[in-house]
Tab-separated table of C-alpha atoms and ligand atoms in Angstrom:
chain	number	residue	atom	x	y	z
A	1	MET	CA	41.410	-1.055	34.826
A	2	ALA	CA	42.034	2.502	36.018
A	3	VAL	CA	44.024	2.867	39.211
A	4	PRO	CA	41.706	4.118	41.930
A	5	PHE	CA	42.659	6.981	44.232
A	6	PRO	CA	44.331	5.456	47.351
A	7	PHE	CA	42.075	5.444	50.435
A	8	SER	CA	44.905	6.584	52.726
A	9	ALA	CA	45.515	9.582	50.512
A	10	ILE	CA	42.076	11.104	51.033
A	11	VAL	CA	42.532	14.313	52.955
A	12	ALA	CA	40.260	15.053	55.958
A	13	GLN	CA	36.669	13.693	55.506
A	14	ASP	CA	37.211	11.688	58.627
A	15	GLU	CA	33.540	10.985	59.227
A	16	MET	CA	33.104	9.613	55.759
A	17	LYS	CA	36.163	7.411	56.033
A	18	GLN	CA	35.110	6.170	59.487
A	19	ALA	CA	31.648	5.259	58.157
A	20	ILE	CA	32.816	3.360	55.084
A	21	LEU	CA	35.384	1.508	57.240
A	22	ALA	CA	32.711	0.519	59.701
A	23	THR	CA	30.472	-0.963	57.008
A	24	ALA	CA	33.472	-2.829	55.575
A	25	VAL	CA	33.954	-4.409	59.020
A	26	ASP	CA	30.224	-4.965	59.654
A	27	PRO	CA	28.031	-4.764	56.541
A	28	GLY	CA	25.008	-5.324	58.847
A	29	ILE	CA	25.273	-1.680	59.975
A	30	GLY	CA	23.304	-0.899	56.768
A	31	GLY	CA	23.915	1.643	54.082
A	32	VAL	CA	25.679	4.981	54.196
A	33	LEU	CA	24.043	8.235	53.105
A	34	VAL	CA	26.579	10.824	52.032
A	35	LEU	CA	25.164	14.354	52.200
A	36	GLY	CA	27.021	17.277	50.776
A	37	ASP	CA	28.214	19.676	48.170
A	38	ARG	CA	28.850	18.761	44.577
A	39	GLY	CA	32.483	18.109	43.628
A	40	THR	CA	33.637	16.910	47.005
A	41	GLY	CA	34.608	13.508	45.692
A	42	LYS	CA	31.686	11.716	47.427
A	43	SER	CA	32.171	8.426	45.625
A	44	THR	CA	35.991	8.442	45.839
A	45	ALA	CA	36.096	6.975	49.366
A	46	VAL	CA	33.858	4.032	48.428
A	47	ARG	CA	35.897	3.165	45.345
A	48	ALA	CA	39.095	3.629	47.219
A	49	LEU	CA	38.077	1.463	50.122
A	50	ALA	CA	36.719	-1.339	47.912
A	51	ALA	CA	40.056	-1.336	46.003
A	52	LEU	CA	42.082	-1.850	49.170
A	53	LEU	CA	39.934	-4.624	50.591
A	54	PRO	CA	41.259	-8.186	50.251
A	55	ARG	CA	40.130	-9.662	46.968
A	56	MET	CA	37.241	-12.115	47.409
A	57	ARG	CA	37.086	-15.740	46.326
A	58	ALA	CA	34.160	-16.337	44.014
A	59	ARG	CA	32.760	-19.271	42.061
A	60	VAL	CA	33.824	-19.234	38.419
A	61	GLY	CA	30.794	-18.589	36.116
A	62	CYS	CA	28.368	-17.593	38.794
A	63	PRO	CA	26.611	-14.278	37.886
A	64	TYR	CA	26.352	-13.419	41.608
A	65	SER	CA	30.026	-14.151	42.493
A	66	CYS	CA	28.964	-16.588	45.234
A	67	ASP	CA	31.489	-17.506	47.902
A	68	PRO	CA	32.552	-21.147	47.429
A	69	ALA	CA	33.163	-21.400	51.165
A	70	ALA	CA	29.536	-20.629	51.970
A	71	PRO	CA	27.369	-22.678	49.560
A	72	ALA	CA	24.326	-22.351	51.788
A	73	ALA	CA	24.340	-18.565	51.260
A	74	GLY	CA	24.902	-18.991	47.560
A	75	CYS	CA	22.449	-18.822	44.608
A	76	ASP	CA	20.312	-21.747	43.593
A	77	ILE	CA	22.789	-22.921	40.940
A	78	CYS	CA	25.772	-22.900	43.301
A	79	HIS	CA	23.743	-24.453	46.088
A	80	LYS	CA	22.525	-27.336	43.941
A	81	GLU	CA	25.994	-27.920	42.502
A	82	SER	CA	27.565	-28.014	45.911
A	83	LEU	CA	25.015	-30.687	47.010
A	84	ALA	CA	25.535	-32.741	43.859
A	85	ASN	CA	29.339	-32.567	44.091
A	86	ALA	CA	29.824	-32.703	47.856
A	87	GLY	CA	33.448	-32.793	48.824
A	88	GLU	CA	34.625	-31.763	45.414
A	89	LYS	CA	36.658	-28.583	45.237
A	90	ARG	CA	34.788	-25.866	43.345
A	91	ARG	CA	36.454	-23.884	40.668
A	92	SER	CA	36.941	-20.420	42.022
A	93	HIS	CA	38.995	-17.306	41.468
A	94	LEU	CA	39.933	-14.144	43.280
A	95	ILE	CA	38.088	-10.993	42.215
A	96	PRO	CA	38.071	-7.389	43.456
A	97	VAL	CA	35.218	-6.362	45.722
A	98	PRO	CA	32.689	-4.837	43.345
A	99	VAL	CA	31.547	-1.271	43.377
A	100	ILE	CA	28.521	-0.959	41.107
A	101	ASP	CA	27.097	2.411	39.988
A	102	LEU	CA	23.380	2.748	39.679
A	103	PRO	CA	22.726	5.574	37.240
A	104	LEU	CA	19.715	7.807	37.537
A	105	GLY	CA	17.137	6.771	34.962
A	106	ALA	CA	18.113	3.043	35.099
A	107	THR	CA	15.039	0.954	34.335
A	108	GLU	CA	13.770	-1.441	36.999
A	109	ASP	CA	14.702	-4.407	34.703
A	110	ARG	CA	18.290	-3.158	34.550
A	111	VAL	CA	18.426	-2.838	38.316
A	112	VAL	CA	16.682	-6.033	39.469
A	113	GLY	CA	17.254	-8.175	36.355
A	114	ALA	CA	14.856	-9.299	33.715
A	115	LEU	CA	12.868	-12.471	33.494
A	116	ASP	CA	12.292	-13.444	29.884
A	117	LEU	CA	8.849	-14.970	29.776
A	118	GLU	CA	9.070	-15.927	26.093
A	119	ARG	CA	12.222	-17.934	26.490
A	120	ALA	CA	10.793	-19.520	29.588
A	121	LEU	CA	7.726	-20.684	27.714
A	122	SER	CA	9.445	-21.805	24.487
A	123	GLN	CA	12.436	-23.502	26.048
A	124	GLY	CA	10.962	-24.371	29.431
A	125	VAL	CA	13.880	-22.796	31.213
A	126	LYS	CA	13.984	-19.915	33.646
A	127	ALA	CA	15.540	-17.280	31.517
A	128	PHE	CA	16.914	-14.556	33.761
A	129	GLU	CA	19.177	-11.744	32.806
A	130	PRO	CA	20.830	-10.630	36.038
A	131	GLY	CA	20.777	-6.948	36.813
A	132	LEU	CA	22.934	-4.462	38.771
A	133	LEU	CA	21.844	-5.956	42.095
A	134	ALA	CA	23.361	-9.278	41.093
A	135	ARG	CA	26.650	-7.635	40.185
A	136	ALA	CA	26.758	-5.737	43.486
A	137	ASN	CA	26.480	-8.954	45.574
A	138	ARG	CA	29.188	-9.004	48.258
A	139	GLY	CA	30.239	-5.479	47.411
A	140	PHE	CA	28.993	-1.900	47.283
A	141	LEU	CA	26.123	-0.357	45.303
A	142	TYR	CA	26.636	3.365	44.741
A	143	VAL	CA	23.752	5.663	43.892
A	144	ASP	CA	24.638	9.268	43.090
A	145	GLU	CA	21.860	11.651	44.015
A	146	VAL	CA	19.693	9.076	45.630
A	147	ASN	CA	17.104	11.845	46.397
A	148	LEU	CA	16.401	12.128	42.675
A	149	LEU	CA	15.736	8.413	42.211
A	150	GLU	CA	12.113	7.325	42.041
A	151	ASP	CA	10.697	6.494	45.396
A	152	HIS	CA	9.682	2.941	44.599
A	153	LEU	CA	13.218	2.136	43.334
A	154	VAL	CA	14.810	3.561	46.486
A	155	ASP	CA	12.400	1.478	48.656
A	156	LEU	CA	13.317	-1.541	46.620
A	157	LEU	CA	17.107	-0.944	46.970
A	158	ILE	CA	16.768	-0.539	50.739
A	159	ASP	CA	14.585	-3.639	51.085
A	160	VAL	CA	17.048	-5.760	49.112
A	161	ALA	CA	20.040	-4.323	50.970
A	162	SER	CA	18.549	-5.228	54.275
A	163	SER	CA	17.232	-8.664	53.342
A	164	GLY	CA	20.298	-9.661	51.312
A	165	GLU	CA	18.088	-11.169	48.676
A	166	ASN	CA	16.610	-10.049	45.437
A	167	LEU	CA	13.177	-11.472	44.545
A	168	VAL	CA	12.110	-10.945	40.955
A	169	GLU	CA	8.521	-11.742	40.027
A	170	ARG	CA	7.005	-11.403	36.615
A	171	ASP	CA	3.846	-13.001	35.056
A	172	GLY	CA	3.741	-15.793	37.606
A	173	LEU	CA	7.429	-16.565	37.291
A	174	SER	CA	9.678	-15.886	40.228
A	175	LEU	CA	13.321	-16.091	40.993
A	176	ARG	CA	15.454	-15.124	43.954
A	177	HIS	CA	19.185	-14.624	44.263
A	178	PRO	CA	21.614	-13.401	46.871
A	179	ALA	CA	22.206	-9.632	46.798
A	180	ARG	CA	24.166	-8.695	49.931
A	181	PHE	CA	25.706	-5.271	49.448
A	182	VAL	CA	26.325	-2.080	51.268
A	183	LEU	CA	24.209	0.664	49.777
A	184	VAL	CA	25.984	3.990	49.530
A	185	GLY	CA	23.834	6.871	48.378
A	186	SER	CA	24.865	10.451	47.919
A	187	GLY	CA	22.455	13.326	48.128
A	188	ASN	CA	22.509	17.059	48.032
A	189	PRO	CA	19.717	18.211	50.329
A	190	GLU	CA	19.483	21.448	48.404
A	191	GLU	CA	18.412	19.570	45.303
A	192	GLY	CA	15.445	17.609	46.505
A	193	GLU	CA	13.994	16.624	49.816
A	194	LEU	CA	14.915	13.330	51.344
A	195	ARG	CA	11.880	11.528	52.820
A	196	PRO	CA	12.226	10.880	56.563
A	197	GLN	CA	11.221	7.223	56.045
A	198	LEU	CA	14.084	6.948	53.592
A	199	LEU	CA	16.605	8.639	55.805
A	200	ASP	CA	15.833	6.401	58.752
A	201	ARG	CA	16.612	3.249	56.780
A	202	PHE	CA	20.236	4.162	56.023
A	203	GLY	CA	22.435	2.922	58.774
A	204	LEU	CA	24.797	5.889	58.819
A	205	SER	CA	24.797	9.351	57.299
A	206	VAL	CA	27.795	11.558	56.888
A	207	GLU	CA	28.267	15.166	55.776
A	208	VAL	CA	30.946	15.998	53.264
A	209	ARG	CA	31.804	19.676	52.923
A	210	THR	CA	34.162	21.631	50.767
A	211	PRO	CA	37.160	22.189	53.003
A	212	GLU	CA	37.152	25.635	54.474
A	213	ASP	CA	40.754	26.045	55.677
A	214	LEU	CA	43.453	26.979	53.256
A	215	ALA	CA	45.978	24.237	54.191
A	216	THR	CA	43.477	21.428	53.671
A	217	ARG	CA	42.314	22.857	50.308
A	218	VAL	CA	45.864	23.157	49.081
A	219	GLU	CA	46.662	19.602	50.163
A	220	VAL	CA	43.520	18.146	48.534
A	221	VAL	CA	44.414	19.835	45.237
A	222	ARG	CA	48.112	18.874	45.477
A	223	ARG	CA	47.281	15.173	45.898
A	224	ARG	CA	44.536	15.197	43.290
A	225	ASP	CA	46.928	16.826	40.853
A	226	ALA	CA	49.735	14.302	41.569
A	227	TYR	CA	47.265	11.455	41.127
A	228	GLU	CA	46.025	12.766	37.777
A	229	GLN	CA	49.600	13.334	36.543
A	230	ASP	CA	50.617	9.736	37.235
A	231	PRO	CA	48.090	7.476	38.981
A	232	VAL	CA	50.402	4.499	39.173
A	233	ALA	CA	53.296	6.320	40.805
A	234	PHE	CA	50.978	8.139	43.107
A	235	ALA	CA	49.281	4.932	44.249
A	236	ARG	CA	52.695	3.398	44.836
A	237	THR	CA	53.630	6.018	47.373
A	238	TRP	CA	50.505	5.172	49.393
A	239	LEU	CA	50.816	1.361	49.154
A	240	LYS	CA	52.149	0.905	52.671
A	241	GLU	CA	49.500	3.108	54.262
A	242	ASP	CA	46.757	1.320	52.392
A	243	ALA	CA	48.175	-2.069	53.427
A	244	ARG	CA	48.106	-0.889	57.074
A	245	ILE	CA	44.430	-0.080	56.751
A	246	ARG	CA	43.740	-3.402	55.060
A	247	ARG	CA	45.338	-5.237	58.024
A	248	ARG	CA	43.234	-3.184	60.448
A	249	ILE	CA	39.999	-4.152	58.643
A	250	VAL	CA	40.960	-7.834	58.436
A	251	ALA	CA	41.844	-7.899	62.175
A	252	ALA	CA	38.668	-5.987	63.073
A	253	ARG	CA	36.438	-8.447	61.091
A	254	ALA	CA	38.017	-11.323	62.992
A	255	GLN	CA	37.602	-9.535	66.338
A	256	LEU	CA	34.163	-8.074	65.872
A	257	SER	CA	32.044	-10.784	67.547
A	258	ARG	CA	34.328	-10.785	70.555
A	259	VAL	CA	34.097	-7.044	71.275
A	260	LEU	CA	32.356	-6.586	74.664
A	261	ILE	CA	29.629	-4.085	75.304
A	262	SER	CA	28.844	-3.431	78.981
A	263	ASP	CA	25.424	-2.640	80.342
A	264	SER	CA	26.640	0.822	81.289
A	265	VAL	CA	27.633	1.536	77.665
A	266	ARG	CA	24.239	0.250	76.460
A	267	ASP	CA	22.605	2.525	79.009
A	268	SER	CA	24.601	5.535	77.729
A	269	ALA	CA	23.578	4.752	74.146
A	270	ALA	CA	19.889	4.529	75.044
A	271	ARG	CA	19.988	7.705	77.141
A	272	LEU	CA	21.584	9.560	74.267
A	273	CYS	CA	18.917	8.481	71.832
A	274	MET	CA	16.152	9.370	74.353
A	275	ALA	CA	17.677	12.822	74.938
A	276	LEU	CA	17.755	13.368	71.158
A	277	GLY	CA	14.180	12.036	70.773
A	278	THR	CA	15.003	9.621	67.927
A	279	ASP	CA	12.016	7.669	66.649
A	280	GLY	CA	11.935	3.949	67.239
A	281	LEU	CA	14.931	1.852	68.137
A	282	ARG	CA	16.813	1.743	64.887
A	283	GLY	CA	19.024	4.559	66.112
A	284	ASP	CA	19.998	2.734	69.327
A	285	LEU	CA	20.807	-0.446	67.383
A	286	THR	CA	22.842	1.318	64.773
A	287	LEU	CA	24.719	3.345	67.389
A	288	ILE	CA	25.769	0.184	69.193
A	289	ARG	CA	26.753	-1.625	66.010
A	290	ALA	CA	28.788	1.266	64.676
A	291	ALA	CA	30.467	1.762	68.042
A	292	ARG	CA	31.390	-1.960	68.102
A	293	ALA	CA	32.942	-1.722	64.625
A	294	ALA	CA	34.828	1.386	65.732
A	295	ALA	CA	36.196	-0.479	68.763
A	296	ALA	CA	37.205	-3.469	66.579
A	297	LEU	CA	39.010	-1.166	64.169
A	298	ASP	CA	40.899	0.379	67.113
A	299	GLY	CA	41.792	-3.113	68.323
A	300	ASP	CA	39.963	-2.488	71.592
A	301	ALA	CA	38.428	-5.420	73.503
A	302	ALA	CA	35.374	-3.447	74.636
A	303	VAL	CA	33.207	-0.527	73.513
A	304	ASP	CA	33.546	2.544	75.641
A	305	ARG	CA	32.020	6.019	75.611
A	306	SER	CA	34.741	7.349	73.314
A	307	HIS	CA	33.543	5.019	70.568
A	308	LEU	CA	29.933	6.103	71.136
A	309	ARG	CA	30.976	9.800	70.941
A	310	ARG	CA	32.831	9.206	67.685
A	311	VAL	CA	29.970	7.417	65.829
A	312	ALA	CA	27.004	9.235	67.381
A	313	ALA	CA	26.563	11.918	64.776
A	314	SER	CA	26.660	9.525	61.819
A	315	ALA	CA	24.384	7.023	63.476
A	316	LEU	CA	21.757	9.523	64.666
A	317	ARG	CA	21.704	12.847	62.836
A	318	HIS	CA	19.357	11.625	60.080
A	319	ARG	CA	16.871	10.241	62.581
A	320	LEU	CA	16.005	13.453	64.424
A	321	ARG	CA	12.545	14.817	64.308
A	322	ARG	CA	12.455	18.312	62.889
A	323	ASN	CA	12.075	20.883	65.570
A	324	PRO	CA	10.554	24.047	64.156
A	325	LEU	CA	11.753	26.072	67.167
A	326	ASP	CA	15.328	24.873	66.792
A	327	ASP	CA	16.834	25.703	63.425
A	328	THR	CA	20.367	24.642	64.278
A	329	GLY	CA	21.343	21.725	61.993
A	330	SER	CA	20.952	18.103	63.144
A	331	SER	CA	24.731	17.746	63.428
A	332	ALA	CA	24.953	20.577	65.885
A	333	ARG	CA	22.112	19.193	67.916
A	334	VAL	CA	23.774	15.775	68.114
A	335	GLN	CA	27.095	17.275	69.144
A	336	ARG	CA	25.462	19.324	71.880
A	337	VAL	CA	23.505	16.422	73.345
A	338	VAL	CA	26.557	14.139	73.032
A	339	ALA	CA	28.542	16.652	75.038
A	340	GLU	CA	25.840	16.717	77.727
A	341	GLN	CA	25.184	12.958	77.894
A	342	LEU	CA	28.550	11.411	77.240
A	343	ALA	CA	30.884	13.661	79.206
A	344	ASP	CA	33.625	11.657	80.892
B	401	ZN	ZN1	26.180	-18.658	42.702
């Protein structure tokens, strides 16, 4: 397998890194929408992060890589087997956290899986060919140029990602299987409008720009070049840094449910969303969850306004109503209101 670019070697792109780290700590934050220019390595951070995460224990032979420690959350096959062989140790192995690419033009069968009616009728079995959603279970699903994907497919992906389950129905047959993954979609707003209903359903959105200062550009190219010359040697020089990030994620996952959120922080979050005029409550919820993950990553016992400030733009910028009288970008609007509302 090719050696992925080390996460810790990614220059700048702090917002992107922060968002991906947050979803690795709390996948319930929802997907990440990466907006930005072509050729800025939008998928690099996802692959890099998945590669540094602790490998996961999975049932041998299960097409969904079910967790042997959580049979209730597993697929039907694993669930039944665990009931039949209670107390027996399941055969399992350690596998890397999957990052599955969903190519544009993939058929619905390829994505959700295909039920084979003929086999089902002739052999009396449920013949199911798992699709990309099955392979993405417990990992990441990456869609490049999500704005060019057919609407119904995007809706389907978002539904599955939020329910954690894929339901396939065909000719009266139906099958469901676990599909818990973090959806990461990239989009270039200049190449196709993103529907507001779609935007709102991504947990976080980040902007990735071509670096504009000379030193950053030079450093990006220097590291990329070194990596391409000798990926193994390059990755070795970043091993320690990557291991440090891995320990932070593991500690943050363990700490997450104990991170405190005071009423005054909840107040500040709600005030911020009201001042920005975000629709519904999804923004408030995501803001709180992302701030909690940020606090856990910092090793802090409680969320404070500095965590809110740090995650506000990625949790809220894609939920703003368009204001025809204000043509400053959403990011600038969020920054301005954050400065007004969350001053120390
Ligand atoms: Zn299974």
